[in-house]
Short mmCIF file of C-alpha atoms and ligand atoms in Angstrom, two decimals:
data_model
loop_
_atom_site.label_atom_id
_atom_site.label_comp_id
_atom_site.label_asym_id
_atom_site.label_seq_id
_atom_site.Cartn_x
_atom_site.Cartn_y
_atom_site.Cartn_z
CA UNK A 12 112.48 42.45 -21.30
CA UNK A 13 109.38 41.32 -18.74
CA UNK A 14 109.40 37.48 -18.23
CA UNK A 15 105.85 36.31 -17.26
CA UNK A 16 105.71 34.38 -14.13
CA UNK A 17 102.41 32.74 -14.04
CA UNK A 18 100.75 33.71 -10.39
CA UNK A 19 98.60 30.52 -10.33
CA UNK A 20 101.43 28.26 -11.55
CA UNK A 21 103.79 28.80 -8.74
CA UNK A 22 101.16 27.68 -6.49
CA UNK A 23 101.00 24.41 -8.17
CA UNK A 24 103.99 23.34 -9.94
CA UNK A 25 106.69 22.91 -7.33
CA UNK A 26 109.88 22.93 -9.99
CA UNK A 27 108.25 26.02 -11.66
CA UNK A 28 108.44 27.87 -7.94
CA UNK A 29 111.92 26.65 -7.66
CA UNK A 30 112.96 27.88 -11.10
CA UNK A 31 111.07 31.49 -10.66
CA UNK A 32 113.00 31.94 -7.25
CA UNK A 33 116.17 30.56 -8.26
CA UNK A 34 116.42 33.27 -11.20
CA UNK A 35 115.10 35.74 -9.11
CA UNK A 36 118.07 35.25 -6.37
CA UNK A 37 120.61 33.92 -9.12
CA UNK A 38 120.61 30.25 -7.00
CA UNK A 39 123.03 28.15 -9.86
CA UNK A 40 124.93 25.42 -10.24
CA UNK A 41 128.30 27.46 -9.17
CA UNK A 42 125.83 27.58 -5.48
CA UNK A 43 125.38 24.36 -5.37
CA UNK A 44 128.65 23.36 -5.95
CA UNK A 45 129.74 25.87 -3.19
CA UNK A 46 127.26 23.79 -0.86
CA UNK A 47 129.18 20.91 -2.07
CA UNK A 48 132.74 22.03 -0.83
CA UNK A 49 131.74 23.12 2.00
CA UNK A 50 130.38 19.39 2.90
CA UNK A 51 134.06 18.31 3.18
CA UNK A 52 134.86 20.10 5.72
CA UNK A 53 130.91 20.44 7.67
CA UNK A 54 130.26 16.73 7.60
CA UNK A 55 132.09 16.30 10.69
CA UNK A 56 130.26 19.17 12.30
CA UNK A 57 126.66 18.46 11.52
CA UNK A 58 126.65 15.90 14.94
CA UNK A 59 127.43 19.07 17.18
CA UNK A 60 125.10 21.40 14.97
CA UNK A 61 122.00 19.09 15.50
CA UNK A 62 123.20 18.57 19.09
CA UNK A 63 122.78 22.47 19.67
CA UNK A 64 119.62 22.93 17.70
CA UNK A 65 117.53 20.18 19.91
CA UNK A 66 118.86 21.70 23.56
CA UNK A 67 118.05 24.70 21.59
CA UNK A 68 114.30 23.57 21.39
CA UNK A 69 114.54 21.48 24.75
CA UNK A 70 115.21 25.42 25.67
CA UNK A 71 111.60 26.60 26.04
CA UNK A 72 108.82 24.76 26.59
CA UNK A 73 106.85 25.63 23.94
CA UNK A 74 108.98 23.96 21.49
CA UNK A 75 109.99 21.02 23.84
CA UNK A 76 106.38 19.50 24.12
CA UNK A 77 106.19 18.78 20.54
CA UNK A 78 108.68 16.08 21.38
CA UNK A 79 107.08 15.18 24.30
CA UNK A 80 103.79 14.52 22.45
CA UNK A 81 104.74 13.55 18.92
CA UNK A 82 106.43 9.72 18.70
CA UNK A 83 105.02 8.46 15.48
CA UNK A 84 107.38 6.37 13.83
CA UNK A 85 109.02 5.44 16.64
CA UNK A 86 108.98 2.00 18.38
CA UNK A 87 110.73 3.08 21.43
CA UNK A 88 107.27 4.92 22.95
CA UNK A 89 108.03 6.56 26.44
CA UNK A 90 107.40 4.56 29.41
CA UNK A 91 104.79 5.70 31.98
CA UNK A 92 106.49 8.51 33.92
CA UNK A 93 109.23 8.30 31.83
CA UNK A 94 110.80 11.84 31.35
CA UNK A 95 112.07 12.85 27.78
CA UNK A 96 115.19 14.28 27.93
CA UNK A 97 117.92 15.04 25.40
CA UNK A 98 119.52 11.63 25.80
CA UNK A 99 115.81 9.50 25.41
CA UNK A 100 116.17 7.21 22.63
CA UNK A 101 113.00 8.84 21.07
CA UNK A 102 115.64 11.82 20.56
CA UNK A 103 118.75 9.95 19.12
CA UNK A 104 116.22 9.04 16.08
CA UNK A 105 114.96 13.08 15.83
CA UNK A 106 119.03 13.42 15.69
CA UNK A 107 118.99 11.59 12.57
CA UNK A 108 116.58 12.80 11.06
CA UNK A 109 117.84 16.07 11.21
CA UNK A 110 121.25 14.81 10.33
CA UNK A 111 119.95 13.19 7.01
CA UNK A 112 118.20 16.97 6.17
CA UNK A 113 121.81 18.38 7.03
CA UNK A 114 123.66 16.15 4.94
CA UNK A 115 121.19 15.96 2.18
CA UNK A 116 121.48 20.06 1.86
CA UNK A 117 125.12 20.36 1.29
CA UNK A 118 125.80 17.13 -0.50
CA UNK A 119 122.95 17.61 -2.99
CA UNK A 120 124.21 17.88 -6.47
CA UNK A 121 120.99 17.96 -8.37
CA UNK A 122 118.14 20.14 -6.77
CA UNK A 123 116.15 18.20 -8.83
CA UNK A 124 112.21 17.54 -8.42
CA UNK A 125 112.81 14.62 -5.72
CA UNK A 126 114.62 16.58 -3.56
CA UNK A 127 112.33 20.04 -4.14
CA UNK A 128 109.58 17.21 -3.14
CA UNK A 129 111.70 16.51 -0.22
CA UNK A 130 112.36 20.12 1.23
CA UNK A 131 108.32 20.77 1.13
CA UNK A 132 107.64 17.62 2.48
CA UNK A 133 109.04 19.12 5.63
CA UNK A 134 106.81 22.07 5.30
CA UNK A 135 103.46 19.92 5.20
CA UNK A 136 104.81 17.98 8.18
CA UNK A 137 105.50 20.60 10.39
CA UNK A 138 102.70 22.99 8.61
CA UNK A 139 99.57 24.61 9.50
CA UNK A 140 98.00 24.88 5.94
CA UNK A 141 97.86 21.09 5.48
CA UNK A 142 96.07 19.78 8.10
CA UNK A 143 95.90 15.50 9.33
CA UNK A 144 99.12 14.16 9.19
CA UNK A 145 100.87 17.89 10.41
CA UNK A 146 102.27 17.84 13.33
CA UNK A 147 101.49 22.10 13.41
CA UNK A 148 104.41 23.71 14.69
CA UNK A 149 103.75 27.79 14.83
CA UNK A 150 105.63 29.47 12.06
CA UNK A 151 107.50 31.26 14.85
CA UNK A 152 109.71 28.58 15.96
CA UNK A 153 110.02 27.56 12.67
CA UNK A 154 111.75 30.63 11.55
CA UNK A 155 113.53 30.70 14.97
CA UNK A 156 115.07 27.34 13.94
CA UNK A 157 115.82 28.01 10.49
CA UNK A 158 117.62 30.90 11.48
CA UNK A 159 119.72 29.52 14.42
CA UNK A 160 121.14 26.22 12.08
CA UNK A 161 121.92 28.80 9.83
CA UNK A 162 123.89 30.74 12.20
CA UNK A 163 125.81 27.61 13.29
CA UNK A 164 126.40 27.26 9.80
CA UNK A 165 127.52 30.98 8.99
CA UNK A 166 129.81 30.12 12.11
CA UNK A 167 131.60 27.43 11.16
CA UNK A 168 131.97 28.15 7.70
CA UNK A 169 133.53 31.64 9.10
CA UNK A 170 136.29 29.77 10.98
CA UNK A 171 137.35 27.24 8.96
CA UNK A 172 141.43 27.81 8.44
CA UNK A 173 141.67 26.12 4.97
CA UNK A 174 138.87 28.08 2.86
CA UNK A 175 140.53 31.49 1.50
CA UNK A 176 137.99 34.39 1.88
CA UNK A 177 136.53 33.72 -2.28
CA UNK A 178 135.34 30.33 -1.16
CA UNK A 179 134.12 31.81 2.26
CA UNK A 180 131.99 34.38 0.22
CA UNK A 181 130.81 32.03 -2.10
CA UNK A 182 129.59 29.57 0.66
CA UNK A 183 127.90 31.99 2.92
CA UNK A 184 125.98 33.54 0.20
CA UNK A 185 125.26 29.78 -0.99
CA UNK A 186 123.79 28.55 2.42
CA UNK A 187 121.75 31.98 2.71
CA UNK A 188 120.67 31.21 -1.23
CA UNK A 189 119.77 27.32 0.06
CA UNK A 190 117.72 28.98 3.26
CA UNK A 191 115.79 31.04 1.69
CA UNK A 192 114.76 28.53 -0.55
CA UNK A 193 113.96 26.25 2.47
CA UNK A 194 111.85 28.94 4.17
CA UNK A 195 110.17 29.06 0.97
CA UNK A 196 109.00 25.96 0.79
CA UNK A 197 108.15 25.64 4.62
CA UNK A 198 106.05 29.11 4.09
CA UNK A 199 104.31 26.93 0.98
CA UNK A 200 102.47 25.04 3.80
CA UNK A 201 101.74 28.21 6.23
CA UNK A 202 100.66 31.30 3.82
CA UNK A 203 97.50 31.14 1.49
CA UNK A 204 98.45 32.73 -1.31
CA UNK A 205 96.32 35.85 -2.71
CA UNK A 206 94.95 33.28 -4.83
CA UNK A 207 93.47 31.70 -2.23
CA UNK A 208 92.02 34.80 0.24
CA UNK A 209 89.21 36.91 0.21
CA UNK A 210 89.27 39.09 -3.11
CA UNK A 211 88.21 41.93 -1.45
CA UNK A 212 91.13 41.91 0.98
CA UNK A 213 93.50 41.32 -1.62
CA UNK A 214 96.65 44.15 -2.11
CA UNK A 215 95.16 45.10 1.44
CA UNK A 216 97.46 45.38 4.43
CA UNK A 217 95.97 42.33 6.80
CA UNK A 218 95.55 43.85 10.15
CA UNK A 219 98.13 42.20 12.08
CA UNK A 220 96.53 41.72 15.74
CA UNK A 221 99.87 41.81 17.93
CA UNK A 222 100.06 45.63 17.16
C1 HEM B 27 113.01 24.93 10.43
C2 HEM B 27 113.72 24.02 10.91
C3 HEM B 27 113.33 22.56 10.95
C4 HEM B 27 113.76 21.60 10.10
C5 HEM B 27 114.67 21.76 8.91
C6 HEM B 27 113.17 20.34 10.56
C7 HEM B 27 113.39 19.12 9.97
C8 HEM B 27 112.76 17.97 10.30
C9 HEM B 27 112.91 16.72 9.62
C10 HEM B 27 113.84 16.48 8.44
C11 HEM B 27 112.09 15.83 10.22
C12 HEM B 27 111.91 14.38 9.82
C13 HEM B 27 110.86 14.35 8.73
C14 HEM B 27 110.68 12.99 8.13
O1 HEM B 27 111.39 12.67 7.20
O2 HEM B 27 109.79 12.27 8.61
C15 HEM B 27 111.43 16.51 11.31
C16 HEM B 27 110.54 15.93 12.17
C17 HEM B 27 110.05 16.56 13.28
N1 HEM B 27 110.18 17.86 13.64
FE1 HEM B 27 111.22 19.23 12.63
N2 HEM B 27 112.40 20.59 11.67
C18 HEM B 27 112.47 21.92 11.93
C19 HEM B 27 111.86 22.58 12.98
C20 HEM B 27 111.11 21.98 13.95
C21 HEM B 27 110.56 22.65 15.10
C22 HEM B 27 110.73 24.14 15.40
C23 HEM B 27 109.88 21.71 15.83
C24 HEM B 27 109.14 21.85 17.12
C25 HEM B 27 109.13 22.88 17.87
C26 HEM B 27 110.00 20.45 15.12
C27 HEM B 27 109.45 19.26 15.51
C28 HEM B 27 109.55 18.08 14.82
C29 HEM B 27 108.95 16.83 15.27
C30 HEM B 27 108.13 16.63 16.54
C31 HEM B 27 109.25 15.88 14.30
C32 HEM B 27 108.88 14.42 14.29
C33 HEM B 27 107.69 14.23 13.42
C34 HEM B 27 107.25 12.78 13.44
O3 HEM B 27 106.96 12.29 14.50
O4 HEM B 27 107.20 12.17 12.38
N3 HEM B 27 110.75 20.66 13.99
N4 HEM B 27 111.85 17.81 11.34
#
């Protein structure tokens, strides 16, 4: 049997994107419970985790001005001459904020429309698609990131002693689930759907201008 999956729809109706991708990947309850167990024992490591990802992004440059130049929000503004580093307070409240989105992944127990709201909120902030208000990070480093807090992830979950190799399974396929699901909703704010382009370039190969 052929379910229709209305084109138009999933660029419009965020819990009906959700709901086609999470039956198309089999994302459940029984993966967001795995999330959930695993917060026991990752709680204590999300501190380090965010830790790595921002010298991670203090790495290159490229990534490291957006910090530099972005302090909305923030009372704290950098002095004249004042150098950000890793330990300005500017960064301590990025730390949160990162923190909350690490928490908020593997303790949610309803992916319910607040928190679908929530993960594509992050897309139209760091975006390209949406304009004022973004601060426009390249998809890139976006991916970059997404991939390396994964990876931490995938790490620790892979040597922690008191999680038999079931649970292991079921977590690591439930954070890659959760990811992709993220990157989703980050693309959301990057891509314009066919919808959107040219009709004449449409089920065309775009020419892609790094080859
Ligand atoms: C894909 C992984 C990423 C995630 C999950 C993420 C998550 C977040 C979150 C949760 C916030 C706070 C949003 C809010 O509630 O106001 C934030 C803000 C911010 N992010 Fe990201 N981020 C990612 C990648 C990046 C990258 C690669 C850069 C730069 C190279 C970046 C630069 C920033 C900046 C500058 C802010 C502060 C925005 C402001 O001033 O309000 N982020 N990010």
């Amino acid at each position: 049997m052929t379910e229709h999956i209305d084109g138009k729809r999933l660029h419009e109706d965020l819990r009906y994107r959700f709901e086609y991708i999470a039956k198309f990947i089999n994302f459940t309850s029984d993966d967001v419970k795995a999330l959930n167990a695993f917060a026991t024992t990752a709680l204590p490591l999300v501190p380090v985790i965010v830790d790595a990802v921002y010298r991670k992004l203090f790495q290159f440059d490229i990534t490291k001005e957006f910090f530099v130049l972005r302090n909305d929000g923030f009372d704290g503004r950098l002095k004249k001459d004042e150098v950000l580093t890793l330990d300005s307070a500017q960064m301590a409240y990025r730390r949160d904020m990162l923190s909350d989105y690490l928490k908020r992944l593997l303790l949610q127990h309803e992916w319910a429309d607040d928190f679908l709201q929530y993960l594509s909120r992050i897309g139209r902030l760091h975006g390209s698609k949406t304009g004022q208000g973004s601060i426009n990070v390249d998809y890139i480093h976006m991916n970059a990131t997404l991939c390396y807090v994964e990876t931490l992830l995938i790490d620790s979950v892979w040597h922690t002693e008191n999680l038999d190799n079931k649970a292991k399974k079921e977590i690591l396929i439930a954070i890659n689930k959760a990811f992709r699901i993220q990157n989703d909703l980050l693309l959301l704010h990057y891509l314009e759907s066919s919808k959107e382009s040219d009709a004449s370039t449409r089920h065309t190969a775009k020419k892609c201008v790094c080859s």
